[in-house]
Amino acid sequence: MQNKLIISTLMLAFLATGCATEVKSNQGVMQKITGLKTPESVVQAKNGKIYVSEINEFGKDGDGQIAVIENGKKRVFATGLDDPKGLAIIGKTLYVADKTKIMKIDMEGKVQSFVPASAFPVTPLFLNDLEADPQGNLYVSDSGDLFGAGKGGAIYKISPKGEVKLLINNVQDARVKAPNGLLADDTGKVLIYVDFTSGILYSLNTETKALNDIAEGFGGGDGLLHRSNGTMYVSDWKNGKVFSVNTKGDVALVKGGYQSAADIAITKDEKYIMVPDMKAGELDFIPLQ
């Protein structure tokens, strides 16, 4: 009951601050995109263009890229990245969590360094999801040593000038194992995240560092998004599923059968959930009622 009260309060706060923007897509009826190279994250710009990060071969520097999808057709937008994952758009700039650093890409596809690995308090191990707030700040999760000792998990806040601040890590709280998907409210005081290792959905007070679990059972929790009606959606990479979490904290399966449902996002018109299926090399679209 306590968890449901927490999530209900949080979602009311998200609704009050109006996170979602109603922008009509120019994509028409969404069709599955195939032939992607290890797609990890997806985001849609206000003009309707969809950007997808393609890792290609894990650990091979330089072969990562960003694809853009417009009117149902895919083309390469930017190249020369390492293992690009989380994406976020602020203004006319696309930001990418690329292995141990944050890159920025203008709308012409020019790639530049924004936050090098050396700017973090400790060298990141596995930068994963990116989230932006209305003030122009970025939040990035470091999933740590995912396939080793399971240490090094952390969440950072990055100012518009590229200044990095640690919000929480596994040393401060042992529950921070492998943070992945992030969701910030409009004030930046509440950050919801899902942990890849534990499959637990948490709420972090970025000022007091208080950490509360609000839902669980998400396997390899990966992507996280919020709809303007208060519903959240969480992807489970390990089990290939997408779940919904309503304002009462009730969890329901939306769709399964993916090989690896990665970092999901919602289209600007809120008609579809975009699901990168990493191992299948596809971008799927789940229609919403």
PDB file of C-alpha atoms in Angstrom:
ATOM      1  CA  MET A   1       0.000   0.000   0.000  1.00  0.00           C
ATOM      2  CA  GLN A   2       2.851   2.404   0.833  1.00  0.00           C
ATOM      3  CA  ASN A   3       4.413   1.917  -2.602  1.00  0.00           C
ATOM      4  CA  LYS A   4       1.098   2.657  -4.319  1.00  0.00           C
ATOM      5  CA  LEU A   5       0.700   5.859  -2.312  1.00  0.00           C
ATOM      6  CA  ILE A   6       4.210   6.925  -3.288  1.00  0.00           C
ATOM      7  CA  ILE A   7       3.712   6.335  -6.989  1.00  0.00           C
ATOM      8  CA  SER A   8       0.285   7.973  -6.987  1.00  0.00           C
ATOM      9  CA  THR A   9       1.775  11.108  -5.412  1.00  0.00           C
ATOM     10  CA  LEU A  10       4.654  11.104  -7.872  1.00  0.00           C
ATOM     11  CA  MET A  11       2.442  10.708 -10.916  1.00  0.00           C
ATOM     12  CA  LEU A  12       0.163  13.505  -9.765  1.00  0.00           C
ATOM     13  CA  ALA A  13       3.263  15.686  -9.559  1.00  0.00           C
ATOM     14  CA  PHE A  14       4.273  14.686 -13.079  1.00  0.00           C
ATOM     15  CA  LEU A  15       0.779  15.480 -14.350  1.00  0.00           C
ATOM     16  CA  ALA A  16       0.769  18.850 -12.597  1.00  0.00           C
ATOM     17  CA  THR A  17       4.043  19.891 -14.201  1.00  0.00           C
ATOM     18  CA  GLY A  18       2.936  18.758 -17.653  1.00  0.00           C
ATOM     19  CA  CYS A  19       5.913  16.707 -18.819  1.00  0.00           C
ATOM     20  CA  ALA A  20       4.476  15.624 -22.150  1.00  0.00           C
ATOM     21  CA  THR A  21       4.153  17.941 -25.133  1.00  0.00           C
ATOM     22  CA  GLU A  22       1.411  17.319 -27.651  1.00  0.00           C
ATOM     23  CA  VAL A  23       3.102  17.581 -31.044  1.00  0.00           C
ATOM     24  CA  LYS A  24       1.662  15.898 -34.088  1.00  0.00           C
ATOM     25  CA  SER A  25       3.938  13.413 -35.814  1.00  0.00           C
ATOM     26  CA  ASN A  26       4.569  13.572 -39.544  1.00  0.00           C
ATOM     27  CA  GLN A  27       5.251   9.850 -39.650  1.00  0.00           C
ATOM     28  CA  GLY A  28       1.680   8.679 -40.350  1.00  0.00           C
ATOM     29  CA  VAL A  29       0.956   5.047 -39.482  1.00  0.00           C
ATOM     30  CA  MET A  30       4.058   3.632 -37.858  1.00  0.00           C
ATOM     31  CA  GLN A  31       5.567   0.510 -39.414  1.00  0.00           C
ATOM     32  CA  LYS A  32       8.283  -1.674 -37.899  1.00  0.00           C
ATOM     33  CA  ILE A  33      11.814  -0.681 -38.974  1.00  0.00           C
ATOM     34  CA  THR A  34      14.211  -3.572 -39.614  1.00  0.00           C
ATOM     35  CA  GLY A  35      17.900  -3.899 -40.456  1.00  0.00           C
ATOM     36  CA  LEU A  36      19.183  -1.793 -37.549  1.00  0.00           C
ATOM     37  CA  LYS A  37      22.622  -2.459 -36.080  1.00  0.00           C
ATOM     38  CA  THR A  38      22.081  -3.299 -32.394  1.00  0.00           C
ATOM     39  CA  PRO A  39      19.581  -0.482 -31.697  1.00  0.00           C
ATOM     40  CA  GLU A  40      19.582   0.671 -28.072  1.00  0.00           C
ATOM     41  CA  SER A  41      17.725   3.961 -27.644  1.00  0.00           C
ATOM     42  CA  VAL A  42      15.169   6.009 -29.569  1.00  0.00           C
ATOM     43  CA  VAL A  43      13.787   9.544 -29.387  1.00  0.00           C
ATOM     44  CA  GLN A  44      11.493  11.628 -31.572  1.00  0.00           C
ATOM     45  CA  ALA A  45      12.107  15.299 -32.308  1.00  0.00           C
ATOM     46  CA  LYS A  46       9.353  17.894 -32.498  1.00  0.00           C
ATOM     47  CA  ASN A  47       9.523  17.828 -36.297  1.00  0.00           C
ATOM     48  CA  GLY A  48       8.609  14.125 -36.284  1.00  0.00           C
ATOM     49  CA  LYS A  49      12.036  12.719 -37.116  1.00  0.00           C
ATOM     50  CA  ILE A  50      12.991   9.648 -35.099  1.00  0.00           C
ATOM     51  CA  TYR A  51      16.584   9.081 -34.009  1.00  0.00           C
ATOM     52  CA  VAL A  52      17.918   5.649 -33.040  1.00  0.00           C
ATOM     53  CA  SER A  53      21.303   4.853 -31.495  1.00  0.00           C
ATOM     54  CA  GLU A  54      22.998   1.863 -33.124  1.00  0.00           C
ATOM     55  CA  ILE A  55      25.762   0.251 -31.069  1.00  0.00           C
ATOM     56  CA  ASN A  56      26.735  -2.153 -33.836  1.00  0.00           C
ATOM     57  CA  GLU A  57      29.459  -4.342 -32.268  1.00  0.00           C
ATOM     58  CA  PHE A  58      29.806  -3.955 -28.497  1.00  0.00           C
ATOM     59  CA  GLY A  59      33.269  -2.808 -27.443  1.00  0.00           C
ATOM     60  CA  LYS A  60      34.403  -1.874 -30.945  1.00  0.00           C
ATOM     61  CA  ASP A  61      35.163   1.839 -30.935  1.00  0.00           C
ATOM     62  CA  GLY A  62      34.186   3.915 -33.926  1.00  0.00           C
ATOM     63  CA  ASP A  63      31.538   1.651 -35.451  1.00  0.00           C
ATOM     64  CA  GLY A  64      28.590   3.120 -33.539  1.00  0.00           C
ATOM     65  CA  GLN A  65      26.172   5.457 -35.281  1.00  0.00           C
ATOM     66  CA  ILE A  66      22.859   7.293 -35.109  1.00  0.00           C
ATOM     67  CA  ALA A  67      20.127   6.537 -37.626  1.00  0.00           C
ATOM     68  CA  VAL A  68      17.294   8.910 -38.469  1.00  0.00           C
ATOM     69  CA  ILE A  69      13.879   7.713 -39.606  1.00  0.00           C
ATOM     70  CA  GLU A  70      11.691  10.055 -41.601  1.00  0.00           C
ATOM     71  CA  ASN A  71       8.482   9.114 -43.400  1.00  0.00           C
ATOM     72  CA  GLY A  72       9.191   5.473 -42.631  1.00  0.00           C
ATOM     73  CA  LYS A  73      12.618   5.453 -44.260  1.00  0.00           C
ATOM     74  CA  LYS A  74      15.932   5.031 -42.445  1.00  0.00           C
ATOM     75  CA  ARG A  75      19.262   6.659 -43.202  1.00  0.00           C
ATOM     76  CA  VAL A  76      22.528   7.149 -41.326  1.00  0.00           C
ATOM     77  CA  PHE A  77      22.564  10.497 -39.527  1.00  0.00           C
ATOM     78  CA  ALA A  78      25.861  10.497 -37.611  1.00  0.00           C
ATOM     79  CA  THR A  79      28.847   8.135 -37.440  1.00  0.00           C
ATOM     80  CA  GLY A  80      32.119   7.647 -35.553  1.00  0.00           C
ATOM     81  CA  LEU A  81      30.636   6.819 -32.148  1.00  0.00           C
ATOM     82  CA  ASP A  82      31.737   3.956 -29.924  1.00  0.00           C
ATOM     83  CA  ASP A  83      28.827   2.259 -28.095  1.00  0.00           C
ATOM     84  CA  PRO A  84      26.029   4.877 -28.294  1.00  0.00           C
ATOM     85  CA  LYS A  85      23.087   4.243 -25.989  1.00  0.00           C
ATOM     86  CA  GLY A  86      20.782   6.776 -24.337  1.00  0.00           C
ATOM     87  CA  LEU A  87      19.502   9.727 -26.357  1.00  0.00           C
ATOM     88  CA  ALA A  88      18.001  13.076 -25.352  1.00  0.00           C
ATOM     89  CA  ILE A  89      17.104  16.202 -27.304  1.00  0.00           C
ATOM     90  CA  ILE A  90      17.480  19.721 -25.904  1.00  0.00           C
ATOM     91  CA  GLY A  91      16.560  22.455 -28.352  1.00  0.00           C
ATOM     92  CA  LYS A  92      18.203  21.571 -31.656  1.00  0.00           C
ATOM     93  CA  THR A  93      20.895  19.365 -30.158  1.00  0.00           C
ATOM     94  CA  LEU A  94      20.867  15.589 -29.819  1.00  0.00           C
ATOM     95  CA  TYR A  95      22.836  14.254 -26.850  1.00  0.00           C
ATOM     96  CA  VAL A  96      24.220  10.714 -26.722  1.00  0.00           C
ATOM     97  CA  ALA A  97      25.558   8.601 -23.853  1.00  0.00           C
ATOM     98  CA  ASP A  98      28.515   7.042 -25.637  1.00  0.00           C
ATOM     99  CA  LYS A  99      30.326   4.442 -23.526  1.00  0.00           C
ATOM    100  CA  THR A 100      32.179   6.643 -20.993  1.00  0.00           C
ATOM    101  CA  LYS A 101      31.363  10.110 -22.336  1.00  0.00           C
ATOM    102  CA  ILE A 102      28.530  12.351 -23.505  1.00  0.00           C
ATOM    103  CA  MET A 103      28.525  13.544 -27.096  1.00  0.00           C
ATOM    104  CA  LYS A 104      26.386  16.189 -28.760  1.00  0.00           C
ATOM    105  CA  ILE A 105      25.188  16.215 -32.360  1.00  0.00           C
ATOM    106  CA  ASP A 106      23.701  19.146 -34.228  1.00  0.00           C
ATOM    107  CA  MET A 107      20.858  18.779 -36.691  1.00  0.00           C
ATOM    108  CA  GLU A 108      23.329  18.469 -39.550  1.00  0.00           C
ATOM    109  CA  GLY A 109      24.857  15.356 -37.988  1.00  0.00           C
ATOM    110  CA  LYS A 110      28.085  16.974 -36.749  1.00  0.00           C
ATOM    111  CA  VAL A 111      29.389  15.115 -33.686  1.00  0.00           C
ATOM    112  CA  GLN A 112      31.232  16.941 -30.901  1.00  0.00           C
ATOM    113  CA  SER A 113      32.386  16.076 -27.385  1.00  0.00           C
ATOM    114  CA  PHE A 114      30.208  17.529 -24.610  1.00  0.00           C
ATOM    115  CA  VAL A 115      31.322  15.761 -21.415  1.00  0.00           C
ATOM    116  CA  PRO A 116      34.530  13.696 -21.577  1.00  0.00           C
ATOM    117  CA  ALA A 117      35.112  10.744 -19.258  1.00  0.00           C
ATOM    118  CA  SER A 118      37.610  12.860 -17.308  1.00  0.00           C
ATOM    119  CA  ALA A 119      34.848  15.284 -16.249  1.00  0.00           C
ATOM    120  CA  PHE A 120      33.163  12.635 -14.081  1.00  0.00           C
ATOM    121  CA  PRO A 121      34.241  12.162 -10.426  1.00  0.00           C
ATOM    122  CA  VAL A 122      35.307   8.640 -11.363  1.00  0.00           C
ATOM    123  CA  THR A 123      35.688   7.210 -14.849  1.00  0.00           C
ATOM    124  CA  PRO A 124      32.297   5.826 -15.906  1.00  0.00           C
ATOM    125  CA  LEU A 125      32.039   2.121 -16.692  1.00  0.00           C
ATOM    126  CA  PHE A 126      28.808   1.867 -18.719  1.00  0.00           C
ATOM    127  CA  LEU A 127      26.955   5.117 -19.387  1.00  0.00           C
ATOM    128  CA  ASN A 128      23.460   4.094 -20.345  1.00  0.00           C
ATOM    129  CA  ASP A 129      20.291   6.190 -20.318  1.00  0.00           C
ATOM    130  CA  LEU A 130      19.958   9.957 -20.791  1.00  0.00           C
ATOM    131  CA  GLU A 131      17.141  12.195 -19.586  1.00  0.00           C
ATOM    132  CA  ALA A 132      16.667  15.963 -19.924  1.00  0.00           C
ATOM    133  CA  ASP A 133      14.683  18.419 -17.814  1.00  0.00           C
ATOM    134  CA  PRO A 134      13.123  21.754 -18.891  1.00  0.00           C
ATOM    135  CA  GLN A 135      16.030  23.674 -17.360  1.00  0.00           C
ATOM    136  CA  GLY A 136      18.438  22.108 -19.847  1.00  0.00           C
ATOM    137  CA  ASN A 137      20.063  19.706 -17.417  1.00  0.00           C
ATOM    138  CA  LEU A 138      20.894  16.140 -18.381  1.00  0.00           C
ATOM    139  CA  TYR A 139      20.746  13.058 -16.178  1.00  0.00           C
ATOM    140  CA  VAL A 140      22.792   9.996 -17.069  1.00  0.00           C
ATOM    141  CA  SER A 141      22.905   6.529 -15.547  1.00  0.00           C
ATOM    142  CA  ASP A 142      26.113   4.536 -15.209  1.00  0.00           C
ATOM    143  CA  SER A 143      25.075   0.892 -15.064  1.00  0.00           C
ATOM    144  CA  GLY A 144      28.515  -0.001 -13.726  1.00  0.00           C
ATOM    145  CA  ASP A 145      30.220  -3.354 -14.137  1.00  0.00           C
ATOM    146  CA  LEU A 146      27.110  -5.107 -15.433  1.00  0.00           C
ATOM    147  CA  PHE A 147      28.755  -8.354 -16.426  1.00  0.00           C
ATOM    148  CA  GLY A 148      31.467  -8.519 -13.780  1.00  0.00           C
ATOM    149  CA  ALA A 149      31.398  -7.707 -10.083  1.00  0.00           C
ATOM    150  CA  GLY A 150      28.206  -5.699 -10.360  1.00  0.00           C
ATOM    151  CA  LYS A 151      29.746  -2.563  -8.846  1.00  0.00           C
ATOM    152  CA  GLY A 152      30.090   1.029  -9.975  1.00  0.00           C
ATOM    153  CA  GLY A 153      26.429   1.913 -10.470  1.00  0.00           C
ATOM    154  CA  ALA A 154      25.752   5.658 -10.309  1.00  0.00           C
ATOM    155  CA  ILE A 155      23.500   8.480 -11.503  1.00  0.00           C
ATOM    156  CA  TYR A 156      24.837  11.903 -12.472  1.00  0.00           C
ATOM    157  CA  LYS A 157      23.363  15.329 -13.203  1.00  0.00           C
ATOM    158  CA  ILE A 158      24.987  17.407 -15.940  1.00  0.00           C
ATOM    159  CA  SER A 159      24.421  21.158 -16.188  1.00  0.00           C
ATOM    160  CA  PRO A 160      23.902  22.966 -19.520  1.00  0.00           C
ATOM    161  CA  LYS A 161      27.589  23.945 -19.287  1.00  0.00           C
ATOM    162  CA  GLY A 162      28.681  20.323 -18.949  1.00  0.00           C
ATOM    163  CA  GLU A 163      29.416  20.369 -15.223  1.00  0.00           C
ATOM    164  CA  VAL A 164      28.940  16.928 -13.655  1.00  0.00           C
ATOM    165  CA  LYS A 165      27.432  16.299 -10.218  1.00  0.00           C
ATOM    166  CA  LEU A 166      27.035  12.885  -8.588  1.00  0.00           C
ATOM    167  CA  LEU A 167      23.463  12.298  -7.403  1.00  0.00           C
ATOM    168  CA  ILE A 168      23.833   8.801  -5.952  1.00  0.00           C
ATOM    169  CA  ASN A 169      26.002   5.703  -6.336  1.00  0.00           C
ATOM    170  CA  ASN A 170      26.324   2.180  -5.000  1.00  0.00           C
ATOM    171  CA  VAL A 171      28.730   3.289  -2.263  1.00  0.00           C
ATOM    172  CA  GLN A 172      26.106   5.636  -0.803  1.00  0.00           C
ATOM    173  CA  ASP A 173      23.275   3.112  -1.173  1.00  0.00           C
ATOM    174  CA  ALA A 174      23.788  -0.595  -1.911  1.00  0.00           C
ATOM    175  CA  ARG A 175      20.420  -0.717  -3.717  1.00  0.00           C
ATOM    176  CA  VAL A 176      22.005   1.259  -6.559  1.00  0.00           C
ATOM    177  CA  LYS A 177      23.258  -1.754  -8.481  1.00  0.00           C
ATOM    178  CA  ALA A 178      22.864  -1.030 -12.201  1.00  0.00           C
ATOM    179  CA  PRO A 179      20.663   2.040 -12.736  1.00  0.00           C
ATOM    180  CA  ASN A 180      19.310   2.272 -16.252  1.00  0.00           C
ATOM    181  CA  GLY A 181      16.152   4.060 -17.472  1.00  0.00           C
ATOM    182  CA  LEU A 182      15.601   7.565 -16.084  1.00  0.00           C
ATOM    183  CA  LEU A 183      12.602   9.872 -15.814  1.00  0.00           C
ATOM    184  CA  ALA A 184      12.820  13.388 -14.341  1.00  0.00           C
ATOM    185  CA  ASP A 185       9.972  15.642 -13.288  1.00  0.00           C
ATOM    186  CA  ASP A 186       9.916  19.257 -14.445  1.00  0.00           C
ATOM    187  CA  THR A 187      11.488  20.561 -11.228  1.00  0.00           C
ATOM    188  CA  GLY A 188      14.481  18.212 -11.266  1.00  0.00           C
ATOM    189  CA  LYS A 189      13.783  17.319  -7.645  1.00  0.00           C
ATOM    190  CA  VAL A 190      12.378  13.858  -8.412  1.00  0.00           C
ATOM    191  CA  LEU A 191      14.133  11.293 -10.556  1.00  0.00           C
ATOM    192  CA  ILE A 192      12.551   7.904 -11.193  1.00  0.00           C
ATOM    193  CA  TYR A 193      14.805   5.118 -12.384  1.00  0.00           C
ATOM    194  CA  VAL A 194      14.691   1.386 -13.012  1.00  0.00           C
ATOM    195  CA  ASP A 195      17.557  -0.904 -12.030  1.00  0.00           C
ATOM    196  CA  PHE A 196      18.770  -3.424 -14.609  1.00  0.00           C
ATOM    197  CA  THR A 197      20.054  -5.899 -12.024  1.00  0.00           C
ATOM    198  CA  SER A 198      17.213  -5.912  -9.493  1.00  0.00           C
ATOM    199  CA  GLY A 199      14.307  -5.003 -11.798  1.00  0.00           C
ATOM    200  CA  ILE A 200      13.058  -2.523  -9.194  1.00  0.00           C
ATOM    201  CA  LEU A 201      11.582   0.892 -10.004  1.00  0.00           C
ATOM    202  CA  TYR A 202      12.829   3.602  -7.644  1.00  0.00           C
ATOM    203  CA  SER A 203      12.099   7.229  -6.865  1.00  0.00           C
ATOM    204  CA  LEU A 204      15.112   9.370  -5.952  1.00  0.00           C
ATOM    205  CA  ASN A 205      14.795  12.731  -4.220  1.00  0.00           C
ATOM    206  CA  THR A 206      17.716  14.533  -5.837  1.00  0.00           C
ATOM    207  CA  GLU A 207      18.034  16.968  -2.928  1.00  0.00           C
ATOM    208  CA  THR A 208      17.804  14.665   0.103  1.00  0.00           C
ATOM    209  CA  LYS A 209      19.059  11.519  -1.704  1.00  0.00           C
ATOM    210  CA  ALA A 210      16.113   9.580  -0.247  1.00  0.00           C
ATOM    211  CA  LEU A 211      15.500   6.447  -2.325  1.00  0.00           C
ATOM    212  CA  ASN A 212      12.118   4.686  -2.333  1.00  0.00           C
ATOM    213  CA  ASP A 213      11.076   1.583  -4.254  1.00  0.00           C
ATOM    214  CA  ILE A 214       7.722   2.041  -5.972  1.00  0.00           C
ATOM    215  CA  ALA A 215       7.293  -1.097  -8.100  1.00  0.00           C
ATOM    216  CA  GLU A 216       9.214  -4.259  -8.935  1.00  0.00           C
ATOM    217  CA  GLY A 217       9.310  -7.326 -11.170  1.00  0.00           C
ATOM    218  CA  PHE A 218      10.819  -5.701 -14.277  1.00  0.00           C
ATOM    219  CA  GLY A 219      13.570  -8.285 -14.831  1.00  0.00           C
ATOM    220  CA  GLY A 220      16.336  -6.457 -16.675  1.00  0.00           C
ATOM    221  CA  GLY A 221      14.770  -3.019 -16.332  1.00  0.00           C
ATOM    222  CA  ASP A 222      15.861  -0.850 -19.253  1.00  0.00           C
ATOM    223  CA  GLY A 223      13.735   1.939 -20.719  1.00  0.00           C
ATOM    224  CA  LEU A 224      11.318   4.195 -18.877  1.00  0.00           C
ATOM    225  CA  LEU A 225       8.781   6.702 -20.194  1.00  0.00           C
ATOM    226  CA  HIS A 226       5.864   8.776 -18.952  1.00  0.00           C
ATOM    227  CA  ARG A 227       2.557   9.487 -20.671  1.00  0.00           C
ATOM    228  CA  SER A 228       0.591  12.676 -19.994  1.00  0.00           C
ATOM    229  CA  ASN A 229      -2.281  10.704 -18.421  1.00  0.00           C
ATOM    230  CA  GLY A 230       0.077   9.633 -15.627  1.00  0.00           C
ATOM    231  CA  THR A 231       0.870   6.122 -16.863  1.00  0.00           C
ATOM    232  CA  MET A 232       4.501   5.016 -16.960  1.00  0.00           C
ATOM    233  CA  TYR A 233       5.935   2.297 -19.165  1.00  0.00           C
ATOM    234  CA  VAL A 234       8.967   0.144 -18.376  1.00  0.00           C
ATOM    235  CA  SER A 235      10.859  -2.202 -20.690  1.00  0.00           C
ATOM    236  CA  ASP A 236      12.453  -5.471 -19.569  1.00  0.00           C
ATOM    237  CA  TRP A 237      15.526  -6.150 -21.714  1.00  0.00           C
ATOM    238  CA  LYS A 238      16.225  -9.619 -20.334  1.00  0.00           C
ATOM    239  CA  ASN A 239      12.713 -10.978 -20.875  1.00  0.00           C
ATOM    240  CA  GLY A 240      11.706  -8.946 -23.938  1.00  0.00           C
ATOM    241  CA  LYS A 241       8.656  -7.286 -22.403  1.00  0.00           C
ATOM    242  CA  VAL A 242       7.066  -3.864 -21.989  1.00  0.00           C
ATOM    243  CA  PHE A 243       4.958  -3.109 -18.894  1.00  0.00           C
ATOM    244  CA  SER A 244       2.662  -0.292 -17.837  1.00  0.00           C
ATOM    245  CA  VAL A 245       2.486   1.184 -14.342  1.00  0.00           C
ATOM    246  CA  ASN A 246      -0.629   3.226 -13.596  1.00  0.00           C
ATOM    247  CA  THR A 247      -1.036   5.992 -11.025  1.00  0.00           C
ATOM    248  CA  LYS A 248      -2.086   3.432  -8.404  1.00  0.00           C
ATOM    249  CA  GLY A 249       1.116   1.472  -8.878  1.00  0.00           C
ATOM    250  CA  ASP A 250      -0.535  -1.445 -10.655  1.00  0.00           C
ATOM    251  CA  VAL A 251       1.781  -3.224 -13.111  1.00  0.00           C
ATOM    252  CA  ALA A 252       0.444  -4.826 -16.304  1.00  0.00           C
ATOM    253  CA  LEU A 253       2.070  -6.466 -19.304  1.00  0.00           C
ATOM    254  CA  VAL A 254       1.617  -4.409 -22.480  1.00  0.00           C
ATOM    255  CA  LYS A 255       3.520  -6.573 -24.947  1.00  0.00           C
ATOM    256  CA  GLY A 256       6.046  -9.420 -24.901  1.00  0.00           C
ATOM    257  CA  GLY A 257       7.869 -11.522 -27.436  1.00  0.00           C
ATOM    258  CA  TYR A 258      10.828  -9.211 -28.038  1.00  0.00           C
ATOM    259  CA  GLN A 259      14.346 -10.598 -28.063  1.00  0.00           C
ATOM    260  CA  SER A 260      15.560  -7.669 -25.967  1.00  0.00           C
ATOM    261  CA  ALA A 261      13.326  -4.636 -25.395  1.00  0.00           C
ATOM    262  CA  ALA A 262      15.783  -1.779 -24.855  1.00  0.00           C
ATOM    263  CA  ASP A 263      15.367   1.960 -24.173  1.00  0.00           C
ATOM    264  CA  ILE A 264      11.763   2.787 -25.083  1.00  0.00           C
ATOM    265  CA  ALA A 265      10.281   6.214 -25.819  1.00  0.00           C
ATOM    266  CA  ILE A 266       6.901   7.650 -26.744  1.00  0.00           C
ATOM    267  CA  THR A 267       6.029   9.472 -29.966  1.00  0.00           C
ATOM    268  CA  LYS A 268       5.229  13.157 -29.590  1.00  0.00           C
ATOM    269  CA  ASP A 269       1.556  12.601 -30.395  1.00  0.00           C
ATOM    270  CA  GLU A 270       1.490   9.833 -27.740  1.00  0.00           C
ATOM    271  CA  LYS A 271      -0.015   7.356 -30.192  1.00  0.00           C
ATOM    272  CA  TYR A 272       2.868   4.852 -30.051  1.00  0.00           C
ATOM    273  CA  ILE A 273       5.529   3.438 -27.784  1.00  0.00           C
ATOM    274  CA  MET A 274       8.759   3.047 -29.740  1.00  0.00           C
ATOM    275  CA  VAL A 275      10.630  -0.147 -28.805  1.00  0.00           C
ATOM    276  CA  PRO A 276      14.202  -0.836 -29.973  1.00  0.00           C
ATOM    277  CA  ASP A 277      14.570  -4.626 -30.062  1.00  0.00           C
ATOM    278  CA  MET A 278      18.332  -4.753 -29.738  1.00  0.00           C
ATOM    279  CA  LYS A 279      19.094  -8.360 -30.620  1.00  0.00           C
ATOM    280  CA  ALA A 280      16.517  -8.457 -33.419  1.00  0.00           C
ATOM    281  CA  GLY A 281      17.848  -5.250 -34.982  1.00  0.00           C
ATOM    282  CA  GLU A 282      14.368  -3.754 -35.169  1.00  0.00           C
ATOM    283  CA  LEU A 283      12.367  -0.743 -34.021  1.00  0.00           C
ATOM    284  CA  ASP A 284       8.799  -1.712 -33.169  1.00  0.00           C
ATOM    285  CA  PHE A 285       5.801   0.540 -32.523  1.00  0.00           C
ATOM    286  CA  ILE A 286       3.151  -0.337 -29.942  1.00  0.00           C
ATOM    287  CA  PRO A 287      -0.120   1.553 -30.616  1.00  0.00           C
ATOM    288  CA  LEU A 288      -1.698   3.219 -27.596  1.00  0.00           C
ATOM    289  CA  GLN A 289      -5.395   3.717 -27.009  1.00  0.00           C
TER     290      GLN A 289
END
